[in-house]
Short mmCIF file of C-alpha atoms in Angstrom, two decimals:
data_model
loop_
_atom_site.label_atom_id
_atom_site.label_comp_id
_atom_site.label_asym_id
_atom_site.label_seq_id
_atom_site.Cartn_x
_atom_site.Cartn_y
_atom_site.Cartn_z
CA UNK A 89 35.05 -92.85 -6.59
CA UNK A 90 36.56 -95.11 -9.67
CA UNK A 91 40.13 -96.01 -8.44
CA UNK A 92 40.93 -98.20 -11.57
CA UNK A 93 41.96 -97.74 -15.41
CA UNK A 94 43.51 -100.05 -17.68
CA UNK A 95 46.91 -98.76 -19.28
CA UNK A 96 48.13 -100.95 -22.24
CA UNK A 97 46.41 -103.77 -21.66
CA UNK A 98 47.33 -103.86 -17.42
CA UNK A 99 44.82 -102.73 -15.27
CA UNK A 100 45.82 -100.74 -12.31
CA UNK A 101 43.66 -100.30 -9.25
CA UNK A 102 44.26 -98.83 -5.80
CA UNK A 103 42.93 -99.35 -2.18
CA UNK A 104 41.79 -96.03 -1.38
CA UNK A 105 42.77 -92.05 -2.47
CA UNK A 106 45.82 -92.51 -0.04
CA UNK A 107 47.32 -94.84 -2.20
CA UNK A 108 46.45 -93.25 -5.02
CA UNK A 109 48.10 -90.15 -3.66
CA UNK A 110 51.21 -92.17 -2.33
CA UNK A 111 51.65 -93.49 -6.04
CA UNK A 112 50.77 -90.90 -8.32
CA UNK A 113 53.73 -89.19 -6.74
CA UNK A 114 57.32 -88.02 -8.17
CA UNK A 115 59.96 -90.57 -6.84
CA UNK A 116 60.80 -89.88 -3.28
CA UNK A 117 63.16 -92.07 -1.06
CA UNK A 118 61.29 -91.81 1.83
CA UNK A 119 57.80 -93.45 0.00
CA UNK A 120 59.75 -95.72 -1.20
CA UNK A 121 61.03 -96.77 2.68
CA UNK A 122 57.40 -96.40 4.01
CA UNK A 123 56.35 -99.12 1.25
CA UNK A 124 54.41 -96.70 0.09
CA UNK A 125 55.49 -95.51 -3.92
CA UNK A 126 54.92 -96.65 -7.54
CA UNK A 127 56.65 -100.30 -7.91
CA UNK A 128 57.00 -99.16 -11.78
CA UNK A 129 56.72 -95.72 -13.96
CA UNK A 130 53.30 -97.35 -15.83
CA UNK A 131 52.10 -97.81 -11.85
CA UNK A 132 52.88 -94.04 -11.44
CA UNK A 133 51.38 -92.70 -14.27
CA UNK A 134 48.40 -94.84 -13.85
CA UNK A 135 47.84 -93.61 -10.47
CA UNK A 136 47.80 -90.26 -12.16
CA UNK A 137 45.26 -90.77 -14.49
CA UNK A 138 42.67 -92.21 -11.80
CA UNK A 139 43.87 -89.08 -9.45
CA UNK A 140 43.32 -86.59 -12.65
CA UNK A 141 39.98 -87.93 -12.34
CA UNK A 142 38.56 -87.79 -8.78
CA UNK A 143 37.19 -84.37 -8.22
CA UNK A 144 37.44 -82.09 -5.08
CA UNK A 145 34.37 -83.41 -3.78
CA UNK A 146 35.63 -86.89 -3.71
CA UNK A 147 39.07 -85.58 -1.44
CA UNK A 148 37.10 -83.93 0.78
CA UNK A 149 34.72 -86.59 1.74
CA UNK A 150 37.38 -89.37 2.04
CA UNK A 151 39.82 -87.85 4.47
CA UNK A 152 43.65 -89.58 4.75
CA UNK A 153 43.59 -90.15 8.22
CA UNK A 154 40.27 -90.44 9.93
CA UNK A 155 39.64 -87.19 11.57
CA UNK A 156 37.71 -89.02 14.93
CA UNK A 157 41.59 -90.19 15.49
CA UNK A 158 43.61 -87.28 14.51
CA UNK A 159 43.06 -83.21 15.24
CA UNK A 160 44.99 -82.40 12.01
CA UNK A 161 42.39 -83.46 10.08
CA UNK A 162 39.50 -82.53 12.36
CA UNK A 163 41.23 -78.78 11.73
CA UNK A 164 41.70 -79.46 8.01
CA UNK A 165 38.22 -80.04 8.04
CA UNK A 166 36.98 -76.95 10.22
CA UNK A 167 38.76 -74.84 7.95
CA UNK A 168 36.88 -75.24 4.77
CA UNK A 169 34.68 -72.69 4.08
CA UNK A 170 31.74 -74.61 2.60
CA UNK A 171 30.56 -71.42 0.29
CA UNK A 172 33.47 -71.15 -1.17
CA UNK A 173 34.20 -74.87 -1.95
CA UNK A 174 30.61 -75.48 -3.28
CA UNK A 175 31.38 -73.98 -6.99
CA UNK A 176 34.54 -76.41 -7.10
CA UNK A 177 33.14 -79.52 -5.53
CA UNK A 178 32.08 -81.35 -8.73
CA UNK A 179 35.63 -80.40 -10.35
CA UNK A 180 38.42 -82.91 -10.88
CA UNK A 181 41.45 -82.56 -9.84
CA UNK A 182 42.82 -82.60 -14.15
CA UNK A 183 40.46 -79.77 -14.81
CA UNK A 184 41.33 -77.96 -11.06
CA UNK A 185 45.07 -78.08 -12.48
CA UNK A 186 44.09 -76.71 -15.79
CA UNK A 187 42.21 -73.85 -13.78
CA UNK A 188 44.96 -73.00 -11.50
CA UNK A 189 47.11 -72.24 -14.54
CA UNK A 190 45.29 -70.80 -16.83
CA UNK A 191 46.17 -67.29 -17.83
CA UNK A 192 42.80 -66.13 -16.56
CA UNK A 193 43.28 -67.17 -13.33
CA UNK A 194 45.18 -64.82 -11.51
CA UNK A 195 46.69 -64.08 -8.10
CA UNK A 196 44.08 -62.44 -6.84
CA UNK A 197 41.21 -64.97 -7.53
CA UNK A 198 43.40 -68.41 -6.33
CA UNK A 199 43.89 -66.35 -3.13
CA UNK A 200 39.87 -65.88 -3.55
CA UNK A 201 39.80 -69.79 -3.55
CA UNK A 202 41.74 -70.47 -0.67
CA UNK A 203 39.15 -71.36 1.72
CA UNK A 204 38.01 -73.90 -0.77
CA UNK A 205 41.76 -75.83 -0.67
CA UNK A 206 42.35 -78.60 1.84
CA UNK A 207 45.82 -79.70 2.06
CA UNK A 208 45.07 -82.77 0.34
CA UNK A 209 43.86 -81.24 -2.70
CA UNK A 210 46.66 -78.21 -2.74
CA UNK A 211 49.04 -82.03 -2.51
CA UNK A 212 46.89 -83.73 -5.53
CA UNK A 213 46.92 -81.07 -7.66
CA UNK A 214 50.72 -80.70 -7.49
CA UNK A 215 51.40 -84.35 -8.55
CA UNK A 216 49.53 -83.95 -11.48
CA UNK A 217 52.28 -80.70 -12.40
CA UNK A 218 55.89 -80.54 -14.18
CA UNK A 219 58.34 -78.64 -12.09
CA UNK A 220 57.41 -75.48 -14.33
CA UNK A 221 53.91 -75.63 -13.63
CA UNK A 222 54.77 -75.84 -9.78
CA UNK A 223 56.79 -72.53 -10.49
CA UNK A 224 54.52 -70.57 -12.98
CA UNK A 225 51.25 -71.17 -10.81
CA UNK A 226 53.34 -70.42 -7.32
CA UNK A 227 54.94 -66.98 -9.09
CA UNK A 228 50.84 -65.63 -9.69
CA UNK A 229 50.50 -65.65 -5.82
CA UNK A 230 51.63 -63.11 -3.22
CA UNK A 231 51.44 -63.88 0.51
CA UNK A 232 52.01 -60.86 2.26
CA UNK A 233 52.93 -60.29 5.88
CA UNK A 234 53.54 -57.89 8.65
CA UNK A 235 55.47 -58.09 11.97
CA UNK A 236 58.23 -55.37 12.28
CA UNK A 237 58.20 -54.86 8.73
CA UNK A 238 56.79 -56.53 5.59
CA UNK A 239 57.36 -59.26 3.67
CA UNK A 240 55.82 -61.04 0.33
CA UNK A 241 54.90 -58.34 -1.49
CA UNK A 242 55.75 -58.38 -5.56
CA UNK A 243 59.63 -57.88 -6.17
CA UNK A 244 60.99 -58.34 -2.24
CA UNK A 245 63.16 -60.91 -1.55
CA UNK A 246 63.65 -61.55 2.42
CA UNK A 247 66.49 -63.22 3.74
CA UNK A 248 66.50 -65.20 6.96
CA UNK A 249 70.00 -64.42 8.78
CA UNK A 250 70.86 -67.61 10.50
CA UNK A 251 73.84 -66.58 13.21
CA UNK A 252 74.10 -69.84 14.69
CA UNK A 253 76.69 -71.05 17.21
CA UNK A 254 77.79 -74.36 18.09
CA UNK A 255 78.27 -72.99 21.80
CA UNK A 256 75.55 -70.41 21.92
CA UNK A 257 78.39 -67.48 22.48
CA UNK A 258 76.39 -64.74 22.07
CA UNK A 259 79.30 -62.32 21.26
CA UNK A 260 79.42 -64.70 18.12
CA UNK A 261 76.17 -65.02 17.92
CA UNK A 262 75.71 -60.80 17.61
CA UNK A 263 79.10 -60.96 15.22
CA UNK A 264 77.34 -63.02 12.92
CA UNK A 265 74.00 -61.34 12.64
CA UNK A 266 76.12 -58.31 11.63
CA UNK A 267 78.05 -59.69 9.18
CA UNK A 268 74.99 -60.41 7.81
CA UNK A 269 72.91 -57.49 7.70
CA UNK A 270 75.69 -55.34 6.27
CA UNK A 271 75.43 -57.66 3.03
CA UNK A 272 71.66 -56.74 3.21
CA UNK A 273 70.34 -60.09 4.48
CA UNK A 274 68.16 -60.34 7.91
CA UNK A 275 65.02 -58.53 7.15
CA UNK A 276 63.04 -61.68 7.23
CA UNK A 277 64.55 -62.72 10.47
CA UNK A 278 67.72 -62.95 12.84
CA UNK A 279 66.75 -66.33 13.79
CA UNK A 280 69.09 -68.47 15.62
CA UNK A 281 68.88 -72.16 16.65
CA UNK A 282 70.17 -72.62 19.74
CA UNK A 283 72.95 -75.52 20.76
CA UNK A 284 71.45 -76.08 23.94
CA UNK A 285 67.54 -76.55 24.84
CA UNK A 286 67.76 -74.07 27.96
CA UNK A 287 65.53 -71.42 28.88
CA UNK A 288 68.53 -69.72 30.73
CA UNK A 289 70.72 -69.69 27.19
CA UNK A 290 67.20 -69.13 25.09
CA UNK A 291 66.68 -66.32 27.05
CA UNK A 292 70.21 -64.79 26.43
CA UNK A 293 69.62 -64.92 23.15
CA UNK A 294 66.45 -63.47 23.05
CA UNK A 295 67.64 -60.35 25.30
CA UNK A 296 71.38 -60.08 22.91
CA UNK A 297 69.09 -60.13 19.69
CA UNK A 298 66.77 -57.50 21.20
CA UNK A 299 69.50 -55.50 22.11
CA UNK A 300 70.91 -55.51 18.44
CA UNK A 301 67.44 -54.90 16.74
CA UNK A 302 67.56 -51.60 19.03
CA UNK A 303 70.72 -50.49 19.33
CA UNK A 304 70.82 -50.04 15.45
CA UNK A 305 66.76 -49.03 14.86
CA UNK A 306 66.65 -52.27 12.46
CA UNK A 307 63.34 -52.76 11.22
CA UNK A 308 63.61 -56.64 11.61
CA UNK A 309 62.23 -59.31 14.20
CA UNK A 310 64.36 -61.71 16.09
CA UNK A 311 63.45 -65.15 16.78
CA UNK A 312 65.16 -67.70 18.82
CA UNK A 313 64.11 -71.46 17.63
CA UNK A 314 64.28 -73.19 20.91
CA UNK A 315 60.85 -75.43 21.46
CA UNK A 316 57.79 -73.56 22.07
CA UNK A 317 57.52 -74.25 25.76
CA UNK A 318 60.99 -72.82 25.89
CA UNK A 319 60.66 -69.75 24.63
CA UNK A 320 57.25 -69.08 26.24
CA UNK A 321 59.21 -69.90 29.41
CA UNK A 322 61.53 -66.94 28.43
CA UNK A 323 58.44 -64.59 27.96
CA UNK A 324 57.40 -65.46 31.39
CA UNK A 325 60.69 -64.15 32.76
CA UNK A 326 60.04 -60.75 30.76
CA UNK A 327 61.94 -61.59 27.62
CA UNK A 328 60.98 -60.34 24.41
CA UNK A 329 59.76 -62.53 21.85
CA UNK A 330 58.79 -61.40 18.33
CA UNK A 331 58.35 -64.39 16.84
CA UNK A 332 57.08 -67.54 18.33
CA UNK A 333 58.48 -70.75 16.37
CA UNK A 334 57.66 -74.26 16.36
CA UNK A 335 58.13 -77.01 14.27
CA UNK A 336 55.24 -78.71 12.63
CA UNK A 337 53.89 -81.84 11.13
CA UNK A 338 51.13 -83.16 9.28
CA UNK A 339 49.32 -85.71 11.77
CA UNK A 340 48.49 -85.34 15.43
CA UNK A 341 50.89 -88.11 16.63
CA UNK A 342 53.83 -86.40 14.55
CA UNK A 343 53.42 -83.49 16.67
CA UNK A 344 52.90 -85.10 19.47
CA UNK A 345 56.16 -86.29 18.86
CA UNK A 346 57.86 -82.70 18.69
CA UNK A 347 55.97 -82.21 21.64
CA UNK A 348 53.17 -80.45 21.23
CA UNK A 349 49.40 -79.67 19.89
CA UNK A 350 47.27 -77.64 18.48
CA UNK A 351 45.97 -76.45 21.72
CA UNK A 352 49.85 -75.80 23.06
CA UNK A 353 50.13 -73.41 19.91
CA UNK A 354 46.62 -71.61 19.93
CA UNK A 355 47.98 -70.55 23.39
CA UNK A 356 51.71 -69.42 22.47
CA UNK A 357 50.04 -67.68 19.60
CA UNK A 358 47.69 -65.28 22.15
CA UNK A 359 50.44 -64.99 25.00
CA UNK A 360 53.08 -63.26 22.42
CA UNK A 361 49.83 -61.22 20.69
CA UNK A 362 49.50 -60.18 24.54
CA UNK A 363 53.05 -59.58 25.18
CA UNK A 364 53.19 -57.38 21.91
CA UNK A 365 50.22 -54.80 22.84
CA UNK A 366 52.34 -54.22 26.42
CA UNK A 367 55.64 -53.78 24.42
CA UNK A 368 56.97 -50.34 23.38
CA UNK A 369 57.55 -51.03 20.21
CA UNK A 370 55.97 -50.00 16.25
CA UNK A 371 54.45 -52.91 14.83
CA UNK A 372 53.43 -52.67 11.45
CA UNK A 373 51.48 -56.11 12.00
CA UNK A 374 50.35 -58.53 13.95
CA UNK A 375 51.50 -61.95 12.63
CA UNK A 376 53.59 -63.42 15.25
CA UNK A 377 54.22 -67.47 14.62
CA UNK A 378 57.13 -68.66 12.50
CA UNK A 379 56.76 -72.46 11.64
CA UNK A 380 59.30 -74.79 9.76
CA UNK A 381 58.23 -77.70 8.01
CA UNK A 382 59.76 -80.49 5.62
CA UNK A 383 58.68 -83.82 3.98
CA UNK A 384 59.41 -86.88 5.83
CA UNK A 385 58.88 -85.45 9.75
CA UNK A 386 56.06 -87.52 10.45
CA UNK A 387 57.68 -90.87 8.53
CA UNK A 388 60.66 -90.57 10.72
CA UNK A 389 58.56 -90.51 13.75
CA UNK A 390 56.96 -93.39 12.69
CA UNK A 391 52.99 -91.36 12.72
CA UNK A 392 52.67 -91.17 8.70
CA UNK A 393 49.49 -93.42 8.97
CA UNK A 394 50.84 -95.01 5.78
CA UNK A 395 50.48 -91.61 3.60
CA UNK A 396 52.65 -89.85 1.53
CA UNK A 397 54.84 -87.55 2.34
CA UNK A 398 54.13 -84.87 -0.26
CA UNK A 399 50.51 -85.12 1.34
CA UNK A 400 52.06 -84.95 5.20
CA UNK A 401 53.87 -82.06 4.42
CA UNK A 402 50.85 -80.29 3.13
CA UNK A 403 48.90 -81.04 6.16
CA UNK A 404 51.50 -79.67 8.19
CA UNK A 405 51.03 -76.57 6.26
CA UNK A 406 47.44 -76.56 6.63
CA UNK A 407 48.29 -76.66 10.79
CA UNK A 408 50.57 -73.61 9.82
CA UNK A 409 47.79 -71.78 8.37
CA UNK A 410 45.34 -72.17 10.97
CA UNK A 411 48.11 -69.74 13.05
CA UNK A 412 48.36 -66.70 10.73
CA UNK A 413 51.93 -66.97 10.58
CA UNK A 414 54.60 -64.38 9.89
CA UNK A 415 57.10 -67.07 8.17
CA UNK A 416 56.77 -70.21 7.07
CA UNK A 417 59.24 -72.47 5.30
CA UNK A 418 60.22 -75.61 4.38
CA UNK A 419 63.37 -77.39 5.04
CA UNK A 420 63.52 -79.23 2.07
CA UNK A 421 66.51 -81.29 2.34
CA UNK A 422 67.72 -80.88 6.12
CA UNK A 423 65.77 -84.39 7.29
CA UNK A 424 68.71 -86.71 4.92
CA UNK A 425 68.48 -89.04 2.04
CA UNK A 426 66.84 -91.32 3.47
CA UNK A 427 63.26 -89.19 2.64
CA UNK A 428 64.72 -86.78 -0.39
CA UNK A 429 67.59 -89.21 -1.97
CA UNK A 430 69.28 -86.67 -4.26
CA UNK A 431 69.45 -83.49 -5.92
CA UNK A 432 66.42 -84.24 -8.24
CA UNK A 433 63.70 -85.25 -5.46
CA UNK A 434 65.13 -82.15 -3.33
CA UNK A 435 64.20 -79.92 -5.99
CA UNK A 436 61.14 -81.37 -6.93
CA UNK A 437 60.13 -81.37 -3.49
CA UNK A 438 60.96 -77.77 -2.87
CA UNK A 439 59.31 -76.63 -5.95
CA UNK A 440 55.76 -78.72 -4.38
CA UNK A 441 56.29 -77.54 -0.83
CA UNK A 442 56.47 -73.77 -2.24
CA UNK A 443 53.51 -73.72 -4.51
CA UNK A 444 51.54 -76.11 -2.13
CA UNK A 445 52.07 -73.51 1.02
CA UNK A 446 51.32 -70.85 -1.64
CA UNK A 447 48.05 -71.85 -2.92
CA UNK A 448 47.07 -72.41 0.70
CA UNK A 449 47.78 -68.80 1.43
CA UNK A 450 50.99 -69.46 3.49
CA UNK A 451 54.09 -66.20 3.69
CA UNK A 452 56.38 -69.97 2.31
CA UNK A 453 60.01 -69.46 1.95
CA UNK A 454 62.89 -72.14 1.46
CA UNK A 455 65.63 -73.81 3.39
CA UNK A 456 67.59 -74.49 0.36
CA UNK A 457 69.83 -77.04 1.94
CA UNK A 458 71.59 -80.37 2.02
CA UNK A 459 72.87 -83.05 4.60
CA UNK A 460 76.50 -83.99 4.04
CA UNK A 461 75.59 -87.51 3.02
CA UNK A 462 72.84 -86.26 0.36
CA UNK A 463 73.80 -86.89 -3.50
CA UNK A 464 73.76 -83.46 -4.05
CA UNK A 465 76.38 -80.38 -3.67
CA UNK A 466 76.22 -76.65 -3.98
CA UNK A 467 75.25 -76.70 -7.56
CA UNK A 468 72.05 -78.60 -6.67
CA UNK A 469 71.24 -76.00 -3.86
CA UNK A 470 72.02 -73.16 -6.68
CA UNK A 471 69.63 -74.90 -9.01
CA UNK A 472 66.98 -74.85 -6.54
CA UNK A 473 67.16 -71.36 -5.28
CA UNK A 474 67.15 -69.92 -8.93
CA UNK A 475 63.82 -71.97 -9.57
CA UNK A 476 62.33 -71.24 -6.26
CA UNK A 477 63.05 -66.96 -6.69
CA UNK A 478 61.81 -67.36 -10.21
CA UNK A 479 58.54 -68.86 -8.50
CA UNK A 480 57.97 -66.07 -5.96
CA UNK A 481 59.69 -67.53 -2.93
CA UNK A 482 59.10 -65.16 -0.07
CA UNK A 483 62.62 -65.85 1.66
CA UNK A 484 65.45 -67.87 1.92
CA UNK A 485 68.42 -68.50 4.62
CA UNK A 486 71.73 -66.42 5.08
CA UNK A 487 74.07 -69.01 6.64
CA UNK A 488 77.98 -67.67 6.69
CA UNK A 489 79.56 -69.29 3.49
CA UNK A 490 76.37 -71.56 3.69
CA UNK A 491 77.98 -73.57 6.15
CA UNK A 492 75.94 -74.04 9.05
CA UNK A 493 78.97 -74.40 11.76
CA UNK A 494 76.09 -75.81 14.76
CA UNK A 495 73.57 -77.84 12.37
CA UNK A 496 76.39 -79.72 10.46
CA UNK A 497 74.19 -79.15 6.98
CA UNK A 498 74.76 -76.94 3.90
CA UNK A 499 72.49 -74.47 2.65
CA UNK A 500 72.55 -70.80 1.41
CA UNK A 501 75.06 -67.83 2.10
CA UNK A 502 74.60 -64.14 2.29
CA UNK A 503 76.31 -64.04 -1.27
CA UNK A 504 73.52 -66.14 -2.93
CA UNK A 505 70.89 -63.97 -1.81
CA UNK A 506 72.43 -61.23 -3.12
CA UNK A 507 73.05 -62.40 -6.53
CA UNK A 508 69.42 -63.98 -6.66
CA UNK A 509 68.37 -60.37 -5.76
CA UNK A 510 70.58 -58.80 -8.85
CA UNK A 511 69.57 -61.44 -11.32
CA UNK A 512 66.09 -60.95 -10.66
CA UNK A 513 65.37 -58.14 -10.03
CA UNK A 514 64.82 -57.77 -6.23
CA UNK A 515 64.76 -56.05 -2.99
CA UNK A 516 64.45 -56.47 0.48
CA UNK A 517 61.58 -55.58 2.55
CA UNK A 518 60.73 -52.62 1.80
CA UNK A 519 61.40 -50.68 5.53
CA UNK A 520 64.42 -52.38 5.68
CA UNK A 521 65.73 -51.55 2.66
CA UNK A 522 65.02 -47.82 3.78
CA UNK A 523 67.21 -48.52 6.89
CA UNK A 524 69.98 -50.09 4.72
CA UNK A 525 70.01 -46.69 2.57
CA UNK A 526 70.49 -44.80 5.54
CA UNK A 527 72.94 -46.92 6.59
CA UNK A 528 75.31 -46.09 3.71
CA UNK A 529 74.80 -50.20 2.67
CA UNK A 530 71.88 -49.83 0.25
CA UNK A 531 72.13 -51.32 -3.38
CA UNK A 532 74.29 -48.27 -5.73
CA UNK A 533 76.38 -47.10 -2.72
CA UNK A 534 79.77 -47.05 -3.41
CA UNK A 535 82.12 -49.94 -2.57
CA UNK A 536 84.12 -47.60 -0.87
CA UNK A 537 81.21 -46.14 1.13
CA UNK A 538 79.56 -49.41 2.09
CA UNK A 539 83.17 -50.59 3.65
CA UNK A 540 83.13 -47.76 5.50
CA UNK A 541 79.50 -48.36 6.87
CA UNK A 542 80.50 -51.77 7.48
CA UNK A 543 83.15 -50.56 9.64
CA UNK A 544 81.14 -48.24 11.44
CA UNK A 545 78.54 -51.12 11.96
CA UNK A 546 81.40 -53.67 14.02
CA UNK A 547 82.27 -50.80 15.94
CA UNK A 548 78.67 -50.02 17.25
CA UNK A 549 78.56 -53.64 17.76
CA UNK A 550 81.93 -53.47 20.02
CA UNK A 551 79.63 -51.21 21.92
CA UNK A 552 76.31 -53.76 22.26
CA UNK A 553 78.29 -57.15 22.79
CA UNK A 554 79.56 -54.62 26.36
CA UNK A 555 76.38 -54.12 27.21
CA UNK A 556 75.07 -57.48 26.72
CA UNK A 557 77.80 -59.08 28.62
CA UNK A 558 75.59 -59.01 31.74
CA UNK A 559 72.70 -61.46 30.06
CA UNK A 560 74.66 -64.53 30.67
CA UNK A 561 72.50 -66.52 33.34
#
């Protein structure tokens, strides 16, 4: 492997494809704190023209982390389907790039491929494209996904309706999650992050959310995104559970870190298939895992083993994959400036975590959000979201007047998903937009009509916060 070209006269070489990786990337703040980036733009770009060069081959055989010391890429490894990678092992990565967007490549044959992608070359292939490239290539590529409804498909927008509470009230919790679904948001998830890390409050939650989904026959799942171990402590005491989420990372002591391994999730993943087959409820899949990721997780737990972040996040993907997920998504710019400085590295870095999770075959939406202290505003999250919908993005958050009241961050409100849905074209999942049509709140109903259903909504609601009165542990 030939890690060294001469640029002008200066001749550039590099330790090992890490660094290669860690250099040939788009500015990021937190490579830069790891000691990791480009010292110079002609470093950069030189470290792209020696990773343009190393073929598929080459990343496969020289792991990132050694995979005797790390299960992420023992698993990174194990999922490679040898058959499949065998026609693209002699390819570079320049001519892999030039394959995933040509014209004649098409949805159907990169998801074909994906056996053949390992994180790391999903992650080298994106550093070698513009921010257009990221979104034309991610835009071929559907993901598609089934719980209680459907998701990905071509011309469906999800939303995520994010209710949260900075005291758990469930009342507010419930009055939230109907605000939201009578704008149309919430058919990729009510998902609520919980103040408090108590199975007694997780499992309140759980039960109200349950209790909504049913009162009004919404074809939606709830989720509840308390640690694993919490919520599958909640299952144990009979509540439901949908979806099962966890945070991930991309190297075994990151996740150690959030508490947990691959092992942990291989057996949440089976307990809530098992609770599903008892429940009496209409499935129309079986994907059951919702998992958040983000650059800079396993940097700010100190277990980046001196790589990239672009590369760790796509590693945490690949752990994401090996679950069959329902959701994924990527909070680009929750973590703070510190890893994603400003409004130009958030965007590039939610334009690479979409189309990496993509061409792995991941269901990847977008936290399109910001930390208070970020250089960037609402304009910058606006900026993003257009981009990411005009990519394919499978779903994005519904936060009330995308202030998150219990998170203290900024994302995106139920008002921005519905304008990216006009502008583009859109709709929600597609049994969910069937219940919002018989709702009287379906796109074309009459402003007069849909105030009414709203109305008739908080009123049925009156009824369910009654009857859920008697959850509180």
């Amino acid at each position: 492997m030939n890690l060294t070209t001469t640029l002008r006269g200066e001749r550039f070489a590099f330790g090992d494809l890490a660094e290669v990786l860690a250099k040939a990337n788009e500015e990021k703040s937190g490579d830069q704190l790891a000691g990791l980036a480009a010292r110079t733009e002609r470093e950069r770009v030189a470290a792209k023209i020696v990773l343009a060069e190393i073929t598929l081959g080459e990343v496969v055989d020289n792991p990132v982390i050694d995979p005797d010391e790390d299960e992420v890429s023992r698993l990174i490894l194990d999922q490679l389907d040898a058959e499949a990678f065998a026609p693209f092992r002699g390819l570079t990565l320049g001519a892999f790039r030039e394959w995933v967007l040509d014209d004649a490549t098409t949805g159907a044959t990169l998801a074909d491929a994906r056996g053949a992608i390992t994180p790391e070359i999903a992650a080298g292939v994106a550093r070698l494209m513009s921010n257009k490239d990221l979104a034309v290539a991610a835009a071929k590529i559907r993901n598609v996904t089934r719980c209680r409804n459907t998701l990905g498909e071509r011309g469906v927008l999800g939303i995520r309706v994010q209710p949260n509470h900075p005291s758990d009230d469930l009342a507010g919790i419930l009055l939230s999650a109907v605000d939201g679904l009578t704008y149309g948001c919430g058919d990729a998830v009510i998902g609520v992050n919980p103040a408090t890390e108590s199975v007694d409050v997780v499992e309140v939650i759980l039960r109200g959310l349950d209790r909504l989904i049913d009162a009004f026959a919404i074809p939606t799942q709830a989720c509840c995104l308390a640690h694993i171990t919490t919520q599958l402590a909640c299952l144990d005491r009979g509540a439901p559970v949908d979806l099962l989420f966890q945070s991930a990372a991309g190297t075994e002591a990151a996740n150690r870190s959030f508490g947990i391994d691959l092992a942990l999730l291989r057996e949440g993943r089976e307990r809530v298939l098992e609770s599903h087959a008892r429940r009496d409820v209409r499935w129309a899949g079986s994907q059951v895992m919702y998992f958040e990721t983000g650059q800079g997780s396993a940097l700010s737990a100190g277990a980046h083993h001196g790589v990239d972040q672009l590369t760790l996040e796509a590693r945490a993907q690949g752990v994401a994959r090996a679950f069959d997920p329902f959701l994924v998504n990527s909070v680009v710019g929750f973590i703070g400036p510190e890893y994603l400085f400003d409004e130009r590295q958030i965007v590039r870095a939610g334009l690479e975590d979409h189309f990496v999770g993509k061409l792995l075959g991941l269901p990847m939406g977008v936290d399109v959000c910001y930390t208070n202290h970020a250089e960037a505003d609402q304009n910058s999250a606006d900026n993003l979201m257009l981009l990411l919908a005009a990519a394919g993005c499978n779903f994005f958050m519904g936060v009330p007047c995308s202030d998150d009241v219990m998170l203290n961050y900024q994302s995106t409100s139920y008002h921005d998903s519905l304008a990216v849905r006009d502008l583009f074209g859109l709709r929600p999942a597609p049994e969910f937009d069937a219940w919002l049509a018989g709702r009287g709140l379906g796109r074309g109903t009459s402003a007069i009509d849909q105030e009414q259903a709203r109305s008739r909504a908080m009123r049925g609601l009156e009824t369910v916060i009654s009857e859920t009165r008697g959850f509180h542990p």
